[in-house]
Coordinates of N, CA and C in Angstrom, one line a residue:
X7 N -4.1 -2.2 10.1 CA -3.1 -1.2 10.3 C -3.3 -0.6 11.6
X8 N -2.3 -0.4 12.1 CA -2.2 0.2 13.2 C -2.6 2.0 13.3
X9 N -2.7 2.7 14.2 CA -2.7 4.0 14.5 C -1.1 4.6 14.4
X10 N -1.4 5.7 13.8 CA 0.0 6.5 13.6 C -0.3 7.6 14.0
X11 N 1.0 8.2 14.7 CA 1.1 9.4 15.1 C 1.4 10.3 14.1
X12 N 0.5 11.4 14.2 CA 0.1 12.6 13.4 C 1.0 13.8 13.9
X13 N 1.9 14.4 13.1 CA 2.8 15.6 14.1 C 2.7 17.1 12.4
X14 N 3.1 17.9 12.7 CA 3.3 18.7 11.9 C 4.6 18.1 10.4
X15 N 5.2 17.6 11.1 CA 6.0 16.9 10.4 C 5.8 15.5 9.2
X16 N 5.0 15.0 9.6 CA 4.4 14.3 8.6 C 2.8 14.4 8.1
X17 N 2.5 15.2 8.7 CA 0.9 15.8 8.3 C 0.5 16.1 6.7
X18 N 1.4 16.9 6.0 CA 1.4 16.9 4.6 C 1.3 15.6 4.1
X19 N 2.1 14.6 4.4 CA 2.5 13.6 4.0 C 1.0 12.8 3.7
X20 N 0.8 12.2 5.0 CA -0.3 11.7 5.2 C -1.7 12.2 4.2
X21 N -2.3 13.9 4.0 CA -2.8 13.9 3.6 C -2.6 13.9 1.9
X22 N -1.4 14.1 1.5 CA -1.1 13.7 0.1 C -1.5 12.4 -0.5
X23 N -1.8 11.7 0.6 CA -2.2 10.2 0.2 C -3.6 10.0 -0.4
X24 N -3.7 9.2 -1.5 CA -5.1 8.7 -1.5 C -6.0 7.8 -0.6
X25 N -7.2 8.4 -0.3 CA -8.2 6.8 0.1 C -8.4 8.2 1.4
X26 N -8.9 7.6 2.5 CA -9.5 8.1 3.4 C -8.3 8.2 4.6
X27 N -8.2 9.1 5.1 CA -7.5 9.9 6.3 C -8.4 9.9 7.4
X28 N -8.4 9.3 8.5 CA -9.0 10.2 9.9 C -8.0 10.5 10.7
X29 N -8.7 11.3 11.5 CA -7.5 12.3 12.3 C -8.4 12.1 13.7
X30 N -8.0 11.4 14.8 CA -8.3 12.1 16.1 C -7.8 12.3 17.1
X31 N -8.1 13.5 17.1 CA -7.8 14.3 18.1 C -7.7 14.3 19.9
X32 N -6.7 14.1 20.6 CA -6.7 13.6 21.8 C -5.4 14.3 22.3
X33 N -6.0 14.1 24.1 CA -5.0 14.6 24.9 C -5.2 13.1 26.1
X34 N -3.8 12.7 26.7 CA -3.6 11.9 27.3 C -4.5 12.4 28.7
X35 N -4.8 13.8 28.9 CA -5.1 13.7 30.3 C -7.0 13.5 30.3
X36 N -7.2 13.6 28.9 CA -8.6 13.5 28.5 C -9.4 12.1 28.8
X37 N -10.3 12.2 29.8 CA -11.5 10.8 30.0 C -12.2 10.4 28.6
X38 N -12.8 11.0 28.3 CA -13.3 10.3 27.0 C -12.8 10.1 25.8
X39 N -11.2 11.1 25.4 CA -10.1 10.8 25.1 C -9.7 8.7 25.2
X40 N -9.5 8.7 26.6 CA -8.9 7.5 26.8 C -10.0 6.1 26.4
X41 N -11.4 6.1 26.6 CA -12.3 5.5 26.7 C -12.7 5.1 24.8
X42 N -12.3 6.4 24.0 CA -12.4 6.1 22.5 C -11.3 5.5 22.0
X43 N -10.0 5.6 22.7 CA -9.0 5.1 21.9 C -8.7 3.4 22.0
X44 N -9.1 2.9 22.8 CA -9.4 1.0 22.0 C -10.4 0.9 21.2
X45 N -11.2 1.6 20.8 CA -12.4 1.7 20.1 C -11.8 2.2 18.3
X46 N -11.2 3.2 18.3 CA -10.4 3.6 17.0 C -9.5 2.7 17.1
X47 N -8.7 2.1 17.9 CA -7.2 1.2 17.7 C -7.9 -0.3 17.3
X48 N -9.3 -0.7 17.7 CA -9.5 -2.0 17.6 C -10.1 -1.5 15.9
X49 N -10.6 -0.5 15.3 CA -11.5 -0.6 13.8 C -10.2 -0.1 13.0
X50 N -9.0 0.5 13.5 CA -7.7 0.4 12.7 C -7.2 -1.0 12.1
X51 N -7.5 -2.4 12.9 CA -7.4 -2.9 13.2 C -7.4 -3.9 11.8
X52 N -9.2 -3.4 11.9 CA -9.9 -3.8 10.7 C -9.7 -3.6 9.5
X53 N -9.4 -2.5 9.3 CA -9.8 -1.4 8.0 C -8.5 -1.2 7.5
X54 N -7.6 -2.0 6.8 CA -5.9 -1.4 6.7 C -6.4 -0.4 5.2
X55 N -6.8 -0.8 4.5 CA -7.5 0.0 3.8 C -7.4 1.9 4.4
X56 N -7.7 2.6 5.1 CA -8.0 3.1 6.0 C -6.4 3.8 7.0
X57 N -6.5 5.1 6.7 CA -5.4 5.7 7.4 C -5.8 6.3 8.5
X58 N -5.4 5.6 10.1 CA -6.0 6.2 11.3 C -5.3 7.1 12.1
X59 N -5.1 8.2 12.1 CA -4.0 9.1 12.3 C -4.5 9.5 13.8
X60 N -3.5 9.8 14.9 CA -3.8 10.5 16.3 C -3.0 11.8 16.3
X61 N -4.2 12.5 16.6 CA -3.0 13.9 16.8 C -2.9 14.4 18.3
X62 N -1.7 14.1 19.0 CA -1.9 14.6 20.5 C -1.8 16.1 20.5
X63 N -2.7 16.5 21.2 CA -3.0 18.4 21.0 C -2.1 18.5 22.1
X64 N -1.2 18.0 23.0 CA -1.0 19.2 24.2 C 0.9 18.5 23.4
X65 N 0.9 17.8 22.5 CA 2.1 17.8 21.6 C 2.2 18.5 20.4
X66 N 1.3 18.5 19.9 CA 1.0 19.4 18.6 C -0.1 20.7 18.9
X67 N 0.0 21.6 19.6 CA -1.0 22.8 19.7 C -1.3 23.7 18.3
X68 N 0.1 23.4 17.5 CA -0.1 24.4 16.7 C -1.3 23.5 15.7
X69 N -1.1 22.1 15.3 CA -2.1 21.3 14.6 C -3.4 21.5 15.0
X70 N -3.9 21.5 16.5 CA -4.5 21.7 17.1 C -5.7 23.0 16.9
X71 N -4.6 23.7 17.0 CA -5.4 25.0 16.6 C -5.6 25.6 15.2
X72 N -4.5 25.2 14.3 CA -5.5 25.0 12.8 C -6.4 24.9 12.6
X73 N -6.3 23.6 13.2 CA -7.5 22.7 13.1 C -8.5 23.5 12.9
X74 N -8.6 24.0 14.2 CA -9.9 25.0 15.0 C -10.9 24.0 16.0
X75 N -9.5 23.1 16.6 CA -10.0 22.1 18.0 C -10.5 23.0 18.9
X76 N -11.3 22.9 19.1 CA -12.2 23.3 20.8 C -12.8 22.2 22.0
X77 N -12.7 21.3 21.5 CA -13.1 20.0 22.6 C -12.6 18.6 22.1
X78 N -12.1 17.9 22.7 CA -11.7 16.3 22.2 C -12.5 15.5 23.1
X79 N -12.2 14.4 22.4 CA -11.4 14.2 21.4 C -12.7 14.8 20.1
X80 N -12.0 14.8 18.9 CA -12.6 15.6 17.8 C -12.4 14.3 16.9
X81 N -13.3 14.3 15.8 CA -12.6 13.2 14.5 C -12.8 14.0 13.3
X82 N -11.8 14.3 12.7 CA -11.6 14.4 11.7 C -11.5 13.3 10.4
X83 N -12.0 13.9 9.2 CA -11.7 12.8 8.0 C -11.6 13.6 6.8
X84 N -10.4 13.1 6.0 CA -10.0 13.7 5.1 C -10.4 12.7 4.0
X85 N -10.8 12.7 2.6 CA -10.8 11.7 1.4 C -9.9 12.8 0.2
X86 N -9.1 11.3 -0.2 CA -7.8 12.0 -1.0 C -7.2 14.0 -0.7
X87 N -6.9 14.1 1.0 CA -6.6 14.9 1.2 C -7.9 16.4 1.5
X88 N -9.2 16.0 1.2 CA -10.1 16.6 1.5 C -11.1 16.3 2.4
X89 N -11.3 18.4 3.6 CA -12.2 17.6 4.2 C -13.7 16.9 4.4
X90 N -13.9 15.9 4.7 CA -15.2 15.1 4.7 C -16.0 15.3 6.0
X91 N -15.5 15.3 6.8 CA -16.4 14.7 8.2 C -15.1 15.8 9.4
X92 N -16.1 16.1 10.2 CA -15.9 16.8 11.6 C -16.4 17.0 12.5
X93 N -16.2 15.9 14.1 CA -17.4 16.0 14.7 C -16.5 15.8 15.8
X94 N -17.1 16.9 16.8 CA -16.1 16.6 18.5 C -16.9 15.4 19.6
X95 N -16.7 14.4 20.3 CA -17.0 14.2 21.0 C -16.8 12.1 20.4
X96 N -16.6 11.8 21.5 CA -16.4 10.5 21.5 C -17.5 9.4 20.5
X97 N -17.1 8.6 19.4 CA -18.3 8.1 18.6 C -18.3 6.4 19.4
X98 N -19.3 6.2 19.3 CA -19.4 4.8 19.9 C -19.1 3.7 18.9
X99 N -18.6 2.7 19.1 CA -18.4 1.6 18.3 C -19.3 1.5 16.7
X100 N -20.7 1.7 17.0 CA -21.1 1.0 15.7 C -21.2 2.5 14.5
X101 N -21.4 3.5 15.6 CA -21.6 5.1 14.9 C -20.0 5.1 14.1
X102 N -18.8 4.9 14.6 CA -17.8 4.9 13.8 C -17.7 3.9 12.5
X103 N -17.8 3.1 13.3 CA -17.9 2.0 11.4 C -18.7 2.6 10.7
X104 N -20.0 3.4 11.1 CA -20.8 3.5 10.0 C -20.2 4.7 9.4
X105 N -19.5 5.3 10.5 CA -19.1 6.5 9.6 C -17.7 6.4 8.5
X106 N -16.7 4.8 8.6 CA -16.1 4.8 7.8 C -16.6 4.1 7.1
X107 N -17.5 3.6 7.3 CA -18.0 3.0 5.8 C -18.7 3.9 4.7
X108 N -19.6 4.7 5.0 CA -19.8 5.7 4.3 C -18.9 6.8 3.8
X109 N -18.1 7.1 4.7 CA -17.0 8.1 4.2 C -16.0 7.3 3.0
X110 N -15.5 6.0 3.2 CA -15.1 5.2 2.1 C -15.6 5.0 1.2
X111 N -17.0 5.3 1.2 CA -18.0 5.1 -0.5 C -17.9 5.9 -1.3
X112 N -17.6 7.5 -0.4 CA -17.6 8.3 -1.3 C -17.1 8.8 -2.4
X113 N -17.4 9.2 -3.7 CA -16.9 9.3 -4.8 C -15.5 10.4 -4.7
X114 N -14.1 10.1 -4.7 CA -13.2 11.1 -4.6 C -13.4 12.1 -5.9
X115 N -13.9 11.9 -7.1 CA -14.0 13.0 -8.0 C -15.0 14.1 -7.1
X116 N -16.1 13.4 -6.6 CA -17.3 14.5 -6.2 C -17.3 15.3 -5.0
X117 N -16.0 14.9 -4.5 CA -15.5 15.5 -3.5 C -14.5 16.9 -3.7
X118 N -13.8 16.2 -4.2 CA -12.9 17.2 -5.1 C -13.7 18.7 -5.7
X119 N -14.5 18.4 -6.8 CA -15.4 18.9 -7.2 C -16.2 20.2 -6.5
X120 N -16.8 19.4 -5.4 CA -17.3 20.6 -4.3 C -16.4 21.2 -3.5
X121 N -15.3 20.6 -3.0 CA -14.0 21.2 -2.5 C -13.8 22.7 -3.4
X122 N -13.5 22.0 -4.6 CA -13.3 23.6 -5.7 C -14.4 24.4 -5.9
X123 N -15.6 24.2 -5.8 CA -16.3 25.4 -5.7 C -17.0 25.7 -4.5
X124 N -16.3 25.3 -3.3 CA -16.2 25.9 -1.8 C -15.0 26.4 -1.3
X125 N -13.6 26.7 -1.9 CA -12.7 26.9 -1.5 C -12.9 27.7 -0.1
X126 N -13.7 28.5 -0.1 CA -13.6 29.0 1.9 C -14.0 27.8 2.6
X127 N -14.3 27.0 2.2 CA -14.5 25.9 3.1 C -13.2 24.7 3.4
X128 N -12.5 24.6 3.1 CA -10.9 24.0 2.9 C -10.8 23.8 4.0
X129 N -10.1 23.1 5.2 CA -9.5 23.5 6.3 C -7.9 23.7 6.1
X130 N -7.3 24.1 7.2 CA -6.0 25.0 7.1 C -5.1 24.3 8.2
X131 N -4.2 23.1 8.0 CA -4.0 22.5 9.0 C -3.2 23.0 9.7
X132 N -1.9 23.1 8.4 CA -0.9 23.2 9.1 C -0.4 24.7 9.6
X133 N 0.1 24.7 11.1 CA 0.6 25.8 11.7 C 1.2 26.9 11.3
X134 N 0.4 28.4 11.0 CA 1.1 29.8 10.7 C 2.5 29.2 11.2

């Protein structure tokens, strides 16, 4: 599966889904921005299993700053709509597989679970 564009407009959507979500975060005028994205586009590639979402911040600011983006690119990962993983800065080839293969192991009940008794911990995507 290919990379999809992530906007306010289908962002609910996306994370209503089951199985694993990643989100990263990029701006076109970003160097290490440009340098990750054959890198996520070629393990999309792989993994259809696997929802690889791009969110362009200087298109989407308000997603952006939900978020609570402060440096890109950023990766995000959601499992059945919860968050799992958030880390800013470009991952290298083998550090991402490993990070979606672990994040795909994870048990979605036990996620859930700790979700509900961290609710201040939730993130808040979409735009006041």
């Amino acid at each position: 599966m290919a990379t999809i564009a992530i906007t306010t407009a289908n962002l609910e959507e996306q994370l209503a889904k089951r199985g694993l979500l990643l989100l990263d975060f990029w701006a076109d005028w970003c160097g290490p921005c440009k340098a990750f994205a054959p890198v996520y586009e070629a393990l999309s590639e792989e993994r259809p299993d696997v929802i690889f979402g791009k969110v362009d911040t200087e298109a989407e600011p308000g997603l952006a700053a939900a978020a609570g983006i402060h440096a890109i690119p950023t990766l995000a990962a959601f499992k059945d709509g919860t968050l799992v993983f958030f880390q800013a800065g470009a991952l290298p080839r083998p550090a991402l597989t490993d990070v979606v293969e672990q994040l795909s192991a994870l048990d979605a009940d036990q996620v859930r679970a700790a979700a509900k008794a961290h609710p201040d911990h939730a993130p808040h995507l979409m735009p006041e």
